[in-house]
Amino acid sequence: MPNYTIIINPQAGSGAAKKVWPKLKTALTAAKIKFTYYFTEYSGHATILSRQLAQQLPAQQVSEQVFMVVGGDGTVNQVLNGIHDVTPTPIPIAYFPAGSGNDFARSLHLKQKIATFIDHLIKIRQPSNLNIFAVQIKDETGKIQQQLLINNFGMGFDAHVVHLTEHSTLKAKLNRWHLGNLAYVINLISVLKNQKSFAVDVQTKQEKAHFDQAYLVTLTNIAYFGGGVPIVPTADPHIEELDLIILEKPSLIKFIGLFILMLVNGHHLNSPAVHLFKTEQLQVSCQPAQFGQMDGEDMGHHSFQLNATNNQYPFWI
Ligand SMILES: Nc1ncnc2c1ncn2[C@@H]1O[C@H](COP(=O)(O)OP(=O)(O)OP(=O)(O)O)[C@@H](O)[C@H]1O
């Protein structure tokens, strides 16, 4: 059985992770699982903390280590970015979902029930490789960021919703009644009123495309975004594939119709206003500046240029 280094984000799920941790800790101890644990202390700390902890591991212990995340999609993203290149053999990541949206867990059917999680954990013998994306993000200042992502990168509509939600107290208030995702729905209405269309250029290995009236541009590794909205039902992290969906600005009535189709049967993908690229490498850029989101984290307001490729990472799930 591996040694677990556990990173808990006490803020995830507006405190859900902090609340569940004592019960999870008791269950891990009862199951005789070996672990050490650390709480994140500020936003972005999971990357720094996990990196430091991975760097401190004696070489002979690396093959027995698993890093476990107790938090949401953003914390998994940060731990992955923290540890992925520290050791010659990547350290697998286990995950107990305790965030607000938990889209990564949803796409992998991971369990939030402690007993089921522990039962499964003790049966795992080897990691499973999943697809992740390596992205290079350049903004209008020329600043380049290299990041790994597990779920999606969005420009425009979805990122605008994330921006408003992350900058309001509504999500925290609603999370008290386990209704945090309602904050996204409420902000979605405000974004519907304010989001303008924008220009997007796409280049894949196979084709080039330009859209003058893009509204939502989302590169995704999984079926969901925004806490369970099935944006690309065929996207699957078990498949080495980049899925880019572009929605051209629809009328309000058409948007509502597409949204209903998306929730009901995924037939929004058949609309002429929706364009889906499935590829192994792509470049996408937007003009003028738009809000961006990566794995549900606000990336600010920029004219992004994105380069993305597939990668594989071992998960202990
Ligand atoms: N101690 C802390 N204080 C304040 N913010 C923190 C702390 N630790 C982590 N964070 C930040 O909390 C944010 C949210 O984390 P996370 O995405 O895991 O939870 P969530 O948003 O509730 O879940 P999901 O992404 O699944 O919707 C991240 O941006 C992270 O940097």
Short mmCIF file of C-alpha atoms and ligand atoms in Angstrom, two decimals:
data_model
loop_
_atom_site.label_atom_id
_atom_site.label_comp_id
_atom_site.label_asym_id
_atom_site.label_seq_id
_atom_site.Cartn_x
_atom_site.Cartn_y
_atom_site.Cartn_z
CA MET A 1 0.00 0.00 0.00
CA PRO A 2 1.39 3.45 -0.87
CA ASN A 3 2.20 6.34 1.48
CA TYR A 4 -0.20 9.20 0.95
CA THR A 5 0.68 12.88 1.14
CA ILE A 6 -2.68 14.59 1.51
CA ILE A 7 -3.31 18.22 0.52
CA ILE A 8 -6.54 19.65 1.90
CA ASN A 9 -7.94 22.95 0.64
CA PRO A 10 -10.09 24.10 3.59
CA GLN A 11 -11.78 26.70 1.35
CA ALA A 12 -12.92 24.24 -1.32
CA GLY A 13 -16.67 23.85 -1.58
CA SER A 14 -16.88 26.97 0.62
CA GLY A 15 -15.63 24.95 3.59
CA ALA A 16 -16.93 21.49 2.59
CA ALA A 17 -13.39 20.07 2.42
CA LYS A 18 -12.53 21.39 5.90
CA LYS A 19 -15.74 19.92 7.26
CA VAL A 20 -15.28 16.46 5.74
CA TRP A 21 -11.59 16.12 6.62
CA PRO A 22 -11.94 14.94 10.29
CA LYS A 23 -14.28 12.12 9.17
CA LEU A 24 -12.03 11.18 6.26
CA LYS A 25 -8.98 11.26 8.56
CA THR A 26 -10.67 8.91 11.03
CA ALA A 27 -11.66 6.52 8.22
CA LEU A 28 -8.13 6.53 6.72
CA THR A 29 -6.63 5.78 10.14
CA ALA A 30 -9.15 3.00 10.78
CA ALA A 31 -8.23 1.45 7.41
CA LYS A 32 -4.52 1.51 8.47
CA ILE A 33 -3.62 3.74 5.53
CA LYS A 34 -0.30 5.56 5.96
CA PHE A 35 -0.57 9.30 5.40
CA THR A 36 0.68 12.74 6.28
CA TYR A 37 -1.52 15.77 5.69
CA TYR A 38 -1.24 19.48 5.04
CA PHE A 39 -3.76 22.30 4.72
CA THR A 40 -3.37 24.99 2.09
CA GLU A 41 -3.10 28.43 3.66
CA TYR A 42 -3.81 30.81 0.79
CA SER A 43 -4.99 30.86 -2.79
CA GLY A 44 -2.46 29.14 -5.07
CA HIS A 45 -0.65 27.50 -2.11
CA ALA A 46 -1.46 23.94 -3.29
CA THR A 47 1.01 24.28 -6.19
CA ILE A 48 3.87 25.56 -4.00
CA LEU A 49 3.18 23.23 -1.09
CA SER A 50 2.86 20.06 -3.19
CA ARG A 51 5.99 20.95 -5.14
CA GLN A 52 8.01 21.47 -1.93
CA LEU A 53 6.74 18.20 -0.48
CA ALA A 54 7.55 16.26 -3.68
CA GLN A 55 11.03 17.81 -3.80
CA GLN A 56 11.72 16.74 -0.20
CA LEU A 57 10.92 13.08 -0.87
CA PRO A 58 13.94 10.76 -0.63
CA ALA A 59 14.47 9.15 -4.08
CA GLN A 60 13.83 5.63 -2.74
CA GLN A 61 10.38 6.68 -1.45
CA VAL A 62 9.09 8.24 -4.66
CA SER A 63 7.75 4.98 -6.13
CA GLU A 64 5.66 4.38 -2.96
CA GLN A 65 4.13 7.88 -2.88
CA VAL A 66 0.69 9.01 -3.88
CA PHE A 67 -0.44 12.63 -3.46
CA MET A 68 -4.10 12.88 -2.47
CA VAL A 69 -6.22 15.99 -2.99
CA VAL A 70 -9.16 16.84 -0.75
CA GLY A 71 -10.74 19.79 -2.50
CA GLY A 72 -12.18 20.84 -5.83
CA ASP A 73 -11.07 20.94 -9.45
CA GLY A 74 -8.85 23.97 -8.83
CA THR A 75 -6.87 22.15 -6.12
CA VAL A 76 -6.34 19.07 -8.32
CA ASN A 77 -5.10 21.41 -11.06
CA GLN A 78 -2.68 23.12 -8.67
CA VAL A 79 -1.26 19.88 -7.22
CA LEU A 80 -0.81 18.46 -10.73
CA ASN A 81 1.04 21.61 -11.79
CA GLY A 82 3.10 21.49 -8.60
CA ILE A 83 4.34 17.91 -8.74
CA HIS A 84 4.23 16.78 -12.38
CA ASP A 85 7.89 17.39 -13.23
CA VAL A 86 9.60 17.06 -9.84
CA THR A 87 10.43 13.37 -9.98
CA PRO A 88 11.68 11.27 -12.94
CA THR A 89 8.60 9.02 -12.57
CA PRO A 90 5.48 11.12 -12.02
CA ILE A 91 3.79 10.71 -8.62
CA PRO A 92 0.16 9.52 -8.97
CA ILE A 93 -2.69 11.72 -7.72
CA ALA A 94 -5.61 10.35 -5.70
CA TYR A 95 -8.68 12.51 -5.25
CA PHE A 96 -11.47 12.89 -2.71
CA PRO A 97 -13.86 15.44 -4.28
CA ALA A 98 -14.91 18.17 -1.85
CA GLY A 99 -15.25 21.23 -4.08
CA SER A 100 -18.25 23.14 -5.40
CA GLY A 101 -18.39 22.01 -9.02
CA ASN A 102 -16.39 18.74 -8.87
CA ASP A 103 -16.58 18.37 -12.65
CA PHE A 104 -13.43 16.24 -12.87
CA ALA A 105 -14.86 13.82 -10.28
CA ARG A 106 -18.22 13.83 -12.07
CA SER A 107 -16.63 12.90 -15.37
CA LEU A 108 -14.79 9.98 -13.71
CA HIS A 109 -17.76 8.91 -11.54
CA LEU A 110 -15.65 9.35 -8.38
CA LYS A 111 -17.45 8.85 -5.09
CA GLN A 112 -17.89 11.42 -2.32
CA LYS A 113 -19.05 8.87 0.24
CA ILE A 114 -16.18 8.23 2.63
CA ALA A 115 -16.78 4.49 3.13
CA THR A 116 -17.02 3.85 -0.63
CA PHE A 117 -13.94 5.97 -1.26
CA ILE A 118 -11.85 4.04 1.30
CA ASP A 119 -13.11 0.65 0.05
CA HIS A 120 -12.05 1.59 -3.44
CA LEU A 121 -8.74 3.14 -2.34
CA ILE A 122 -7.52 -0.02 -0.65
CA LYS A 123 -8.28 -2.04 -3.79
CA ILE A 124 -6.20 0.13 -6.15
CA ARG A 125 -2.98 -1.61 -7.16
CA GLN A 126 -1.71 0.67 -9.90
CA PRO A 127 -2.37 4.15 -11.28
CA SER A 128 -4.56 4.81 -14.32
CA ASN A 129 -3.21 7.13 -16.96
CA LEU A 130 -5.64 9.87 -17.92
CA ASN A 131 -5.49 12.50 -20.60
CA ILE A 132 -4.62 16.02 -19.49
CA PHE A 133 -3.81 19.08 -21.58
CA ALA A 134 -0.51 20.94 -21.70
CA VAL A 135 -1.29 24.54 -22.61
CA GLN A 136 0.86 27.52 -23.38
CA ILE A 137 -1.05 30.74 -22.78
CA LYS A 138 0.21 34.03 -24.19
CA ASP A 139 -1.50 37.32 -23.39
CA GLU A 140 -1.34 40.73 -25.10
CA THR A 141 1.72 41.73 -23.05
CA GLY A 142 3.64 38.75 -24.47
CA LYS A 143 3.67 37.03 -21.07
CA ILE A 144 3.67 33.24 -21.51
CA GLN A 145 2.36 30.74 -18.97
CA GLN A 146 2.86 26.97 -19.29
CA GLN A 147 0.15 25.03 -17.48
CA LEU A 148 -1.36 21.59 -17.27
CA LEU A 149 -5.12 21.35 -17.07
CA ILE A 150 -7.54 18.58 -16.23
CA ASN A 151 -10.94 19.95 -17.26
CA ASN A 152 -11.20 22.94 -19.56
CA PHE A 153 -10.00 26.33 -20.68
CA GLY A 154 -12.74 28.78 -21.65
CA MET A 155 -12.77 32.24 -23.21
CA GLY A 156 -15.87 34.42 -23.31
CA PHE A 157 -19.19 33.29 -21.91
CA ASP A 158 -18.23 30.54 -19.41
CA ALA A 159 -15.16 32.43 -18.21
CA HIS A 160 -17.26 35.56 -17.70
CA VAL A 161 -19.63 33.52 -15.50
CA VAL A 162 -16.65 32.13 -13.52
CA HIS A 163 -15.23 35.66 -13.11
CA LEU A 164 -18.48 37.05 -11.71
CA THR A 165 -19.00 34.02 -9.46
CA GLU A 166 -15.46 34.12 -8.05
CA HIS A 167 -15.80 37.84 -7.33
CA SER A 168 -19.09 37.69 -5.47
CA THR A 169 -20.05 36.33 -2.07
CA LEU A 170 -23.10 34.60 -3.52
CA LYS A 171 -21.39 31.21 -4.04
CA ALA A 172 -20.21 31.06 -0.43
CA LYS A 173 -23.66 32.03 0.83
CA LEU A 174 -25.43 29.45 -1.35
CA ASN A 175 -22.87 26.74 -0.49
CA ARG A 176 -24.17 26.87 3.08
CA TRP A 177 -27.30 25.19 1.71
CA HIS A 178 -25.31 23.03 -0.79
CA LEU A 179 -26.60 25.29 -3.57
CA GLY A 180 -23.24 26.77 -4.63
CA ASN A 181 -23.84 25.86 -8.29
CA LEU A 182 -26.91 28.09 -8.28
CA ALA A 183 -24.49 31.05 -8.13
CA TYR A 184 -23.28 30.08 -11.63
CA VAL A 185 -26.88 30.01 -12.89
CA ILE A 186 -27.64 33.43 -11.40
CA ASN A 187 -24.47 34.95 -12.88
CA LEU A 188 -25.19 33.26 -16.19
CA ILE A 189 -28.28 35.46 -16.52
CA SER A 190 -26.19 38.57 -15.94
CA VAL A 191 -23.56 37.42 -18.49
CA LEU A 192 -26.31 36.75 -21.04
CA LYS A 193 -27.12 40.44 -20.89
CA ASN A 194 -23.52 41.69 -21.05
CA GLN A 195 -21.30 39.25 -22.98
CA LYS A 196 -20.49 40.58 -26.48
CA SER A 197 -19.42 38.41 -29.39
CA PHE A 198 -15.73 38.35 -30.33
CA ALA A 199 -13.38 37.10 -33.06
CA VAL A 200 -11.65 33.74 -32.76
CA ASP A 201 -9.04 32.02 -34.90
CA VAL A 202 -8.51 28.29 -34.69
CA GLN A 203 -5.77 26.18 -36.19
CA THR A 204 -5.60 22.43 -35.82
CA LYS A 205 -3.33 19.93 -37.61
CA GLN A 206 -6.10 19.44 -40.16
CA GLU A 207 -7.74 22.85 -40.65
CA LYS A 208 -7.90 26.60 -40.04
CA ALA A 209 -11.09 28.44 -39.13
CA HIS A 210 -12.16 31.96 -38.27
CA PHE A 211 -15.31 33.07 -36.42
CA ASP A 212 -16.32 36.74 -36.21
CA GLN A 213 -19.19 36.26 -33.80
CA ALA A 214 -17.89 33.78 -31.19
CA TYR A 215 -19.65 33.84 -27.84
CA LEU A 216 -18.41 30.80 -25.98
CA VAL A 217 -15.05 29.16 -26.77
CA THR A 218 -14.17 26.19 -24.58
CA LEU A 219 -11.36 23.70 -24.91
CA THR A 220 -12.34 20.66 -22.88
CA ASN A 221 -10.95 17.33 -21.70
CA ILE A 222 -14.16 16.26 -19.96
CA ALA A 223 -17.88 16.35 -20.71
CA TYR A 224 -18.75 19.02 -18.13
CA PHE A 225 -18.08 22.56 -17.07
CA GLY A 226 -19.66 24.92 -14.55
CA GLY A 227 -20.63 22.23 -12.04
CA GLY A 228 -22.31 19.58 -14.20
CA VAL A 229 -23.25 21.33 -17.45
CA PRO A 230 -22.61 18.73 -20.21
CA ILE A 231 -20.98 21.04 -22.73
CA VAL A 232 -19.33 18.27 -24.84
CA PRO A 233 -20.93 14.96 -23.82
CA THR A 234 -18.44 12.96 -25.91
CA ALA A 235 -15.32 14.44 -24.25
CA ASP A 236 -13.61 11.87 -22.03
CA PRO A 237 -10.25 12.00 -20.21
CA HIS A 238 -9.74 8.33 -21.10
CA ILE A 239 -9.39 9.43 -24.75
CA GLU A 240 -6.31 11.29 -26.02
CA GLU A 241 -8.19 14.10 -27.70
CA LEU A 242 -8.63 17.87 -27.50
CA ASP A 243 -12.25 18.99 -27.89
CA LEU A 244 -12.83 22.64 -28.75
CA ILE A 245 -16.42 23.88 -28.84
CA ILE A 246 -17.33 27.27 -30.28
CA LEU A 247 -20.78 28.75 -30.01
CA GLU A 248 -21.54 31.70 -32.29
CA LYS A 249 -23.64 34.40 -30.67
CA PRO A 250 -27.24 33.23 -30.77
CA SER A 251 -30.44 35.14 -30.06
CA LEU A 252 -31.68 34.81 -26.47
CA ILE A 253 -34.43 32.40 -27.54
CA LYS A 254 -31.95 30.27 -29.49
CA PHE A 255 -29.52 30.27 -26.55
CA ILE A 256 -32.23 29.01 -24.22
CA GLY A 257 -33.20 26.35 -26.78
CA LEU A 258 -29.58 25.20 -27.12
CA PHE A 259 -29.13 25.17 -23.36
CA ILE A 260 -32.18 22.95 -22.96
CA LEU A 261 -30.95 20.59 -25.71
CA MET A 262 -27.56 20.45 -23.97
CA LEU A 263 -29.13 19.44 -20.66
CA VAL A 264 -31.60 16.99 -22.22
CA ASN A 265 -29.79 15.04 -24.93
CA GLY A 266 -26.63 16.77 -26.17
CA HIS A 267 -28.28 17.67 -29.48
CA HIS A 268 -26.98 21.25 -29.16
CA LEU A 269 -23.95 19.86 -31.02
CA ASN A 270 -26.13 19.52 -34.16
CA SER A 271 -26.91 23.26 -34.30
CA PRO A 272 -25.27 25.26 -37.14
CA ALA A 273 -24.29 27.83 -34.48
CA VAL A 274 -22.16 25.22 -32.67
CA HIS A 275 -18.76 24.09 -34.00
CA LEU A 276 -16.84 21.19 -32.50
CA PHE A 277 -13.19 20.45 -33.28
CA LYS A 278 -11.73 17.12 -32.18
CA THR A 279 -8.00 17.09 -32.63
CA GLU A 280 -4.63 16.25 -31.09
CA GLN A 281 -3.07 19.71 -31.20
CA LEU A 282 -4.50 23.20 -31.62
CA GLN A 283 -3.95 26.92 -31.46
CA VAL A 284 -6.79 29.26 -30.63
CA SER A 285 -6.76 33.02 -30.13
CA CYS A 286 -9.38 35.67 -29.37
CA GLN A 287 -9.72 39.38 -30.09
CA PRO A 288 -10.51 41.69 -28.33
CA ALA A 289 -9.70 40.74 -24.71
CA GLN A 290 -12.08 38.30 -23.02
CA PHE A 291 -12.38 36.70 -19.63
CA GLY A 292 -10.57 33.37 -19.42
CA GLN A 293 -11.06 30.42 -17.07
CA MET A 294 -8.91 27.37 -16.51
CA ASP A 295 -10.35 24.44 -14.55
CA GLY A 296 -12.87 26.88 -13.07
CA GLU A 297 -10.25 29.43 -11.95
CA ASP A 298 -10.50 33.02 -13.19
CA MET A 299 -7.61 33.84 -15.59
CA GLY A 300 -8.40 37.55 -15.93
CA HIS A 301 -9.35 39.58 -19.01
CA HIS A 302 -6.93 39.15 -21.93
CA SER A 303 -6.67 38.58 -25.66
CA PHE A 304 -5.49 35.00 -25.12
CA GLN A 305 -3.40 32.98 -27.55
CA LEU A 306 -3.51 29.35 -26.58
CA ASN A 307 -1.46 26.40 -27.79
CA ALA A 308 -2.65 23.01 -26.52
CA THR A 309 -1.49 19.41 -26.76
CA ASN A 310 -2.48 16.14 -25.09
CA ASN A 311 -0.46 14.60 -22.28
CA GLN A 312 -0.92 11.64 -19.96
CA TYR A 313 -0.71 11.64 -16.17
CA PRO A 314 -1.12 8.79 -13.64
CA PHE A 315 -4.11 9.09 -11.28
CA TRP A 316 -4.69 6.82 -8.28
CA ILE A 317 -8.41 6.47 -8.87
N1 LIG B 1 -6.36 28.53 2.54
C1 LIG B 1 -6.90 29.11 1.48
N2 LIG B 1 -7.50 30.32 1.56
C2 LIG B 1 -8.07 30.91 0.50
N3 LIG B 1 -8.16 30.33 -0.72
C3 LIG B 1 -7.60 29.12 -0.86
C4 LIG B 1 -6.96 28.44 0.21
N4 LIG B 1 -6.49 27.26 -0.23
C5 LIG B 1 -6.82 27.21 -1.54
N5 LIG B 1 -7.50 28.30 -1.92
C6 LIG B 1 -8.10 28.59 -3.24
O1 LIG B 1 -9.41 28.07 -3.25
C7 LIG B 1 -9.84 28.09 -4.61
C8 LIG B 1 -10.92 27.10 -4.87
O2 LIG B 1 -10.43 25.80 -4.80
P1 LIG B 1 -11.15 24.59 -5.53
O3 LIG B 1 -11.28 24.88 -6.99
O4 LIG B 1 -10.42 23.36 -5.16
O5 LIG B 1 -12.59 24.56 -4.86
P2 LIG B 1 -14.01 24.94 -5.46
O6 LIG B 1 -13.90 26.13 -6.35
O7 LIG B 1 -14.94 25.00 -4.32
O8 LIG B 1 -14.37 23.63 -6.30
P3 LIG B 1 -14.59 23.40 -7.89
O9 LIG B 1 -13.39 23.96 -8.60
O10 LIG B 1 -14.68 21.91 -8.02
O11 LIG B 1 -15.84 24.14 -8.22
C9 LIG B 1 -8.58 27.94 -5.43
O12 LIG B 1 -8.43 29.09 -6.24
C10 LIG B 1 -7.47 27.90 -4.39
O13 LIG B 1 -6.30 28.57 -4.82
#
